Amino acid sequence: MGGQAAVTVVGLGPMGTAMVKAFLDRDYRVTVWNRTASKADGLVAKGAVRADTVDEALAASEVVVLSLTDYDALYAILGQATGALSGRVLVNLTSDTPQRARDAAKWAAGHGAQYLTGGVRVPPSGIGQSASSTFYSGPQGVFDAHRETLEVLTSADYRGEDPGLAALYYQIQMDMFWTSTLSWLHAVALADANGITAQEILPYASDTLATMPDFLAYYTPRIDAGDHRGEVDRLAMAEASVDHIVHTASDSGIDTSLPRAVLEHIRRGMTAGHGADSFTSLIEVIKKPA
Ligand code: NDP
């Protein structure tokens, strides 16, 4: 192999496929394995090596990147080749919960493998680009030793030794992503019900989201300091505002469950005595499950 860097990629969904292409572009010797073997055909044509078995895939490279739907898939695949795990560095870029990441790290250690968790922050089109970023956690020495390989995929943002940390940071981002994208879809549906297209809404939707960094920068230190004084906004005002949205949505004949969920949070805050506080006081409501 003449010193050529080698990596194995297990899992050839859209993400794993993009990763294989990025490694091939950088002249890595890339071994691939996928449950549905035919998904490797196009990559083999580009120079990847297809492993016929999981054992073979693990034996081919020290660094084994996993890109699967969830951790059940990981155990289903690696569970059939535990004898080949010793000495491997598993880089698990499969999303799941922090606890499942910690359990998987223990499981891997029990079979003699080192383990890094990753949380990829971009879609497949962002793979192979240094402007993209991935959270990593696990043993610092293992991360440092393989950083160059990991940075073929995206920039690497190391979060700490706890293997759950990368998954936790990832889920924190996803918590925002899904709620905010659903709120955008709700707004588009409200526009659509009134004969306004998503395209017409685009500049206004973009403007609203563009205000968010300033908004977060103002409230973040106050939240960290536990300061919820209603100096610039009051929860009672938010209640009236969201009530207007619920009625506008209802009058437009669309689903109201999303703004009603927001209203329900606000009303719990009001009941807890936060009516004159900032909306950030709702964090106290969220921290105490109903
Ligand atoms: P997919 O769900 O398309 O990945 C599927 C891969 O998992 C395939 O290789 C599939 O094999 C394999 N798989 C699923 N179940 C099993 C099983 N029981 N046994 C064996 N193999 C199994 O996901 P993506 O490629 O889109 O993403 C991979 C990971 O990256 C996910 O964890 C995702 O959350 C994360 N991610 C994805 C992003 C995206 O935009 N796609 C963005 C950021 C993170 P087969 O081909 O045989 O079905």
Coordinates of C-alpha atoms and ligand atoms in Angstrom, one line a residue:
M1 CA 0.0 0.0 0.0
G2 CA 3.1 2.2 0.0
G3 CA 2.1 4.4 3.0
Q4 CA -1.3 5.3 1.5
A5 CA -3.7 6.4 4.2
A6 CA -6.5 3.9 4.7
V7 CA -10.0 4.1 6.1
T8 CA -13.0 1.8 6.2
V9 CA -16.5 3.2 5.9
V10 CA -19.4 1.1 7.1
G11 CA -22.8 2.4 6.0
L12 CA -23.5 3.8 2.6
G13 CA -26.6 5.9 3.0
P14 CA -26.4 9.5 1.5
M15 CA -24.0 10.5 4.3
G16 CA -21.6 7.5 4.2
T17 CA -21.5 7.7 0.4
A18 CA -20.5 11.4 0.5
M19 CA -17.8 10.4 3.1
V20 CA -16.4 7.7 0.9
K21 CA -16.2 10.2 -2.0
A22 CA -14.4 12.8 0.1
F23 CA -11.8 10.2 1.2
L24 CA -11.3 9.0 -2.4
D25 CA -10.8 12.6 -3.5
R26 CA -7.9 12.8 -1.0
D27 CA -6.4 9.5 -2.3
Y28 CA -7.2 7.4 0.7
R29 CA -7.5 3.7 0.3
V30 CA -11.2 3.3 1.2
T31 CA -12.7 0.0 2.1
V32 CA -16.5 -0.1 2.2
W33 CA -19.2 -2.4 3.6
N34 CA -23.0 -2.0 3.4
R35 CA -25.8 -4.3 4.3
T36 CA -27.2 -3.8 0.9
A37 CA -24.0 -4.5 -1.0
S38 CA -25.2 -3.1 -4.3
K39 CA -25.1 0.5 -2.9
A40 CA -21.3 0.2 -3.1
D41 CA -21.3 -0.4 -6.9
G42 CA -20.8 3.3 -7.8
L43 CA -18.1 3.8 -5.2
V44 CA -16.2 0.7 -6.3
A45 CA -16.3 2.1 -9.8
K46 CA -14.6 5.3 -8.4
G47 CA -11.9 3.3 -6.7
A48 CA -13.3 2.1 -3.3
V49 CA -12.7 -1.5 -2.3
R50 CA -15.7 -3.6 -1.4
A51 CA -15.4 -5.9 1.6
D52 CA -17.4 -9.0 1.4
T53 CA -17.8 -9.4 5.1
V54 CA -17.8 -7.1 8.2
D55 CA -14.6 -9.0 9.4
E56 CA -12.9 -8.1 6.2
A57 CA -14.0 -4.4 6.4
L58 CA -12.6 -4.2 10.0
A59 CA -9.4 -5.9 9.1
A60 CA -8.7 -3.5 6.2
S61 CA -8.1 -0.3 8.1
E62 CA -7.3 0.9 11.7
V63 CA -9.8 3.7 11.4
V64 CA -13.4 2.5 10.8
V65 CA -16.0 5.2 10.2
L66 CA -19.6 4.2 10.9
S67 CA -22.5 6.1 9.3
L68 CA -25.7 4.3 10.1
T69 CA -29.4 5.0 10.8
D70 CA -29.0 4.4 14.5
Y71 CA -27.1 2.4 17.1
D72 CA -29.3 -0.7 16.6
A73 CA -27.7 -0.9 13.1
L74 CA -24.3 -0.6 14.7
Y75 CA -24.8 -3.5 17.0
A76 CA -26.5 -5.6 14.2
I77 CA -23.4 -5.1 12.1
L78 CA -20.4 -5.1 14.5
G79 CA -22.1 -7.8 16.7
Q80 CA -21.4 -10.3 13.9
A81 CA -17.6 -9.5 14.0
T82 CA -16.6 -8.8 17.5
G83 CA -13.4 -10.8 17.1
A84 CA -12.2 -8.3 14.6
L85 CA -12.7 -5.2 16.7
S86 CA -9.5 -5.3 18.8
G87 CA -7.1 -2.6 17.8
R88 CA -9.6 -0.7 15.7
V89 CA -10.5 3.0 16.1
L90 CA -14.3 3.2 15.7
V91 CA -15.4 6.7 14.6
N92 CA -19.2 6.5 15.0
L93 CA -20.8 9.3 13.0
T94 CA -24.3 7.8 13.6
S95 CA -26.7 10.1 15.4
D96 CA -28.3 8.8 18.6
T97 CA -28.6 9.8 22.3
P98 CA -25.7 10.6 24.6
Q99 CA -26.4 7.6 26.7
R100 CA -26.4 5.3 23.8
A101 CA -23.0 6.8 22.7
R102 CA -21.6 6.1 26.2
D103 CA -22.9 2.5 26.2
A104 CA -21.4 1.9 22.7
A105 CA -18.0 3.3 23.8
K106 CA -18.1 0.8 26.8
W107 CA -19.1 -2.0 24.5
A108 CA -16.3 -1.2 22.0
A109 CA -13.7 -1.0 24.8
G110 CA -14.9 -4.4 26.0
H111 CA -13.9 -5.8 22.6
G112 CA -10.5 -3.9 22.6
A113 CA -11.5 -1.1 20.3
Q114 CA -11.0 2.6 20.8
Y115 CA -14.1 4.8 20.2
L116 CA -14.9 8.3 19.1
T117 CA -18.4 9.7 18.9
G118 CA -19.2 12.2 16.2
G119 CA -22.2 14.4 15.4
V120 CA -22.1 15.7 11.8
R121 CA -23.6 19.2 11.6
V122 CA -24.1 19.4 7.8
P123 CA -26.1 17.5 5.1
P124 CA -24.2 15.2 2.7
S125 CA -23.5 18.1 0.4
G126 CA -21.3 19.7 3.2
I127 CA -19.0 16.7 3.5
G128 CA -15.5 17.3 2.2
Q129 CA -15.7 21.0 3.0
S130 CA -13.6 22.7 5.7
A131 CA -16.4 25.2 6.4
S132 CA -18.5 22.4 7.6
S133 CA -18.1 21.1 11.2
T134 CA -18.6 17.9 13.2
F135 CA -18.7 17.5 17.0
Y136 CA -16.3 14.9 18.4
S137 CA -15.8 13.4 21.8
G138 CA -13.9 10.5 23.4
P139 CA -10.3 10.0 24.4
Q140 CA -8.3 13.2 23.5
G141 CA -5.2 11.1 22.4
V142 CA -7.3 9.1 20.0
F143 CA -8.9 12.2 18.6
D144 CA -5.5 14.0 18.2
A145 CA -3.9 10.9 16.5
H146 CA -6.7 10.8 13.8
R147 CA -7.7 14.4 13.5
E148 CA -6.1 14.7 10.0
T149 CA -8.2 11.8 8.7
L150 CA -11.4 13.2 10.4
E151 CA -10.8 16.6 8.8
V152 CA -11.0 15.2 5.4
L153 CA -14.7 15.1 6.1
T154 CA -15.3 18.4 7.8
S155 CA -13.6 20.6 10.4
A156 CA -13.5 18.8 13.7
D157 CA -14.9 20.4 16.9
Y158 CA -13.6 18.4 19.9
R159 CA -15.9 18.7 22.9
G160 CA -14.3 16.5 25.5
E161 CA -13.5 13.0 26.8
D162 CA -17.0 11.9 27.7
P163 CA -18.2 9.9 24.6
G164 CA -21.7 11.3 25.2
L165 CA -20.7 14.9 24.7
A166 CA -20.6 15.0 20.9
A167 CA -24.1 13.4 20.8
L168 CA -25.3 15.8 23.4
Y169 CA -24.1 18.9 21.5
Y170 CA -25.6 17.4 18.3
Q171 CA -29.0 16.8 20.0
I172 CA -28.9 20.4 21.4
Q173 CA -28.5 21.7 17.8
M174 CA -31.2 19.4 16.5
D175 CA -33.6 20.4 19.3
M176 CA -33.5 23.9 17.8
F177 CA -33.4 22.8 14.2
W178 CA -36.6 20.7 14.2
T179 CA -38.6 23.1 16.3
S180 CA -37.6 26.2 14.3
T181 CA -38.0 24.5 10.8
L182 CA -41.4 23.3 11.8
S183 CA -42.3 26.9 12.9
W184 CA -41.3 28.0 9.5
L185 CA -43.5 25.4 7.8
H186 CA -46.4 26.5 10.0
A187 CA -45.9 30.1 8.9
V188 CA -45.7 29.0 5.3
A189 CA -49.0 27.0 5.7
L190 CA -50.6 30.1 7.3
A191 CA -49.4 32.2 4.3
D192 CA -50.6 29.5 1.8
A193 CA -54.1 29.4 3.4
N194 CA -54.3 33.1 2.6
G195 CA -53.1 32.8 -1.0
I196 CA -49.5 33.8 -0.3
T197 CA -46.7 31.6 -1.6
A198 CA -43.6 30.4 0.3
Q199 CA -41.5 32.3 -2.2
E200 CA -43.3 35.6 -1.3
I201 CA -42.7 34.8 2.4
L202 CA -39.0 34.0 1.9
P203 CA -37.5 37.5 2.4
Y204 CA -39.6 38.1 5.5
A205 CA -38.9 34.6 6.9
S206 CA -35.2 35.1 6.3
D207 CA -35.3 38.6 8.0
T208 CA -36.9 37.1 11.1
L209 CA -34.3 34.4 11.4
A210 CA -31.5 36.9 10.7
T211 CA -32.5 38.8 13.8
M212 CA -31.9 35.7 16.0
P213 CA -28.1 36.0 16.6
D214 CA -28.5 39.5 18.1
F215 CA -31.5 38.2 20.1
L216 CA -29.6 35.3 21.5
A217 CA -26.6 37.4 22.2
Y218 CA -28.7 39.8 24.3
Y219 CA -30.6 37.1 26.3
T220 CA -27.8 34.5 26.8
P221 CA -25.8 36.2 29.5
R222 CA -29.0 37.1 31.3
I223 CA -30.1 33.5 31.2
D224 CA -26.8 32.3 32.5
A225 CA -27.1 34.8 35.4
G226 CA -30.7 33.7 36.1
D227 CA -31.9 37.2 35.3
H228 CA -35.4 37.1 33.9
R229 CA -36.5 40.7 34.7
G230 CA -39.1 41.9 32.2
E231 CA -37.3 45.0 31.2
V232 CA -37.7 44.8 27.5
D233 CA -40.4 42.1 27.2
R234 CA -43.0 40.7 29.5
L235 CA -44.6 37.2 29.5
A236 CA -48.1 38.8 29.6
M237 CA -47.3 40.5 26.3
A238 CA -46.1 37.2 24.8
E239 CA -49.4 35.5 25.9
A240 CA -51.4 38.1 24.0
S241 CA -49.1 37.8 20.9
V242 CA -49.3 34.0 20.7
D243 CA -53.0 34.1 21.3
H244 CA -53.3 36.3 18.2
I245 CA -51.3 33.7 16.2
V246 CA -53.6 30.8 17.4
H247 CA -56.7 32.8 16.3
T248 CA -55.2 33.8 13.0
A249 CA -54.2 30.2 12.3
S250 CA -57.7 29.0 13.4
D251 CA -59.5 31.6 11.3
S252 CA -57.3 30.5 8.3
G253 CA -58.4 26.9 8.8
I254 CA -55.0 25.4 9.5
D255 CA -53.7 23.3 12.3
T256 CA -53.1 25.2 15.6
S257 CA -51.4 22.6 17.7
L258 CA -47.9 24.2 17.3
P259 CA -48.8 27.7 18.5
R260 CA -51.1 26.3 21.1
A261 CA -48.2 24.3 22.5
V262 CA -46.3 27.6 22.8
L263 CA -49.3 29.3 24.4
E264 CA -49.5 26.4 26.9
H265 CA -45.9 27.0 27.9
I266 CA -46.6 30.7 28.4
R267 CA -49.7 30.0 30.5
R268 CA -47.8 27.7 32.8
G269 CA -45.3 30.5 33.2
M270 CA -48.1 33.0 34.0
T271 CA -49.5 30.5 36.6
A272 CA -46.1 30.2 38.1
G273 CA -46.1 34.0 38.7
H274 CA -43.8 35.1 35.8
G275 CA -46.4 37.4 34.1
A276 CA -44.2 40.5 34.6
D277 CA -40.9 38.6 33.8
S278 CA -39.3 38.2 30.4
F279 CA -40.3 35.3 28.2
T280 CA -36.9 33.8 29.2
S281 CA -38.5 32.9 32.5
L282 CA -40.1 30.0 30.6
I283 CA -36.8 28.2 31.0
E284 CA -37.9 27.6 34.6
V285 CA -41.1 26.0 33.3
I286 CA -39.3 23.8 30.8
K287 CA -36.8 22.6 33.5
K288 CA -39.7 21.3 35.6
P289 CA -41.7 18.8 33.5
A290 CA -45.5 19.3 33.8
Ligands
NDP1 P1 -29.5 6.5 6.4 O1 -30.6 6.2 7.4 O2 -29.9 6.6 5.0 O3 -28.3 5.4 6.6 C1 -28.6 4.2 6.3 C2 -27.4 3.3 6.5 O4 -27.7 2.5 7.7 C3 -27.4 2.4 5.3 O5 -26.1 2.0 5.0 C4 -28.3 1.2 5.8 O6 -28.0 0.0 5.2 C5 -27.8 1.2 7.3 N1 -28.7 0.4 8.2 C6 -29.8 0.9 8.7 N2 -30.3 -0.1 9.5 C7 -29.5 -1.2 9.4 C8 -29.5 -2.5 10.0 N3 -30.4 -2.9 10.9 N4 -28.4 -3.3 9.7 C9 -27.5 -2.9 8.9 N5 -27.4 -1.7 8.3 C10 -28.4 -0.8 8.6 O7 -28.8 7.7 7.0 P2 -27.9 8.8 6.3 O8 -26.8 8.2 5.4 O9 -28.7 9.9 5.8 O10 -27.2 9.3 7.7 C11 -26.3 8.5 8.4 C12 -26.2 9.1 9.8 O11 -25.8 10.5 9.7 C13 -27.5 9.1 10.6 O12 -27.3 8.8 11.9 C14 -28.0 10.6 10.5 O13 -28.8 11.0 11.6 C15 -26.7 11.3 10.4 N6 -26.8 12.6 9.7 C16 -27.4 12.6 8.5 C17 -27.6 13.8 7.9 C18 -28.3 13.9 6.5 O14 -28.6 15.0 6.1 N7 -28.5 12.8 5.8 C19 -27.2 15.1 8.5 C20 -26.4 14.9 9.7 C21 -26.3 13.7 10.3 P3 -28.9 -0.4 3.9 O15 -28.4 0.5 2.7 O16 -28.7 -1.8 3.7 O17 -30.4 0.0 4.2

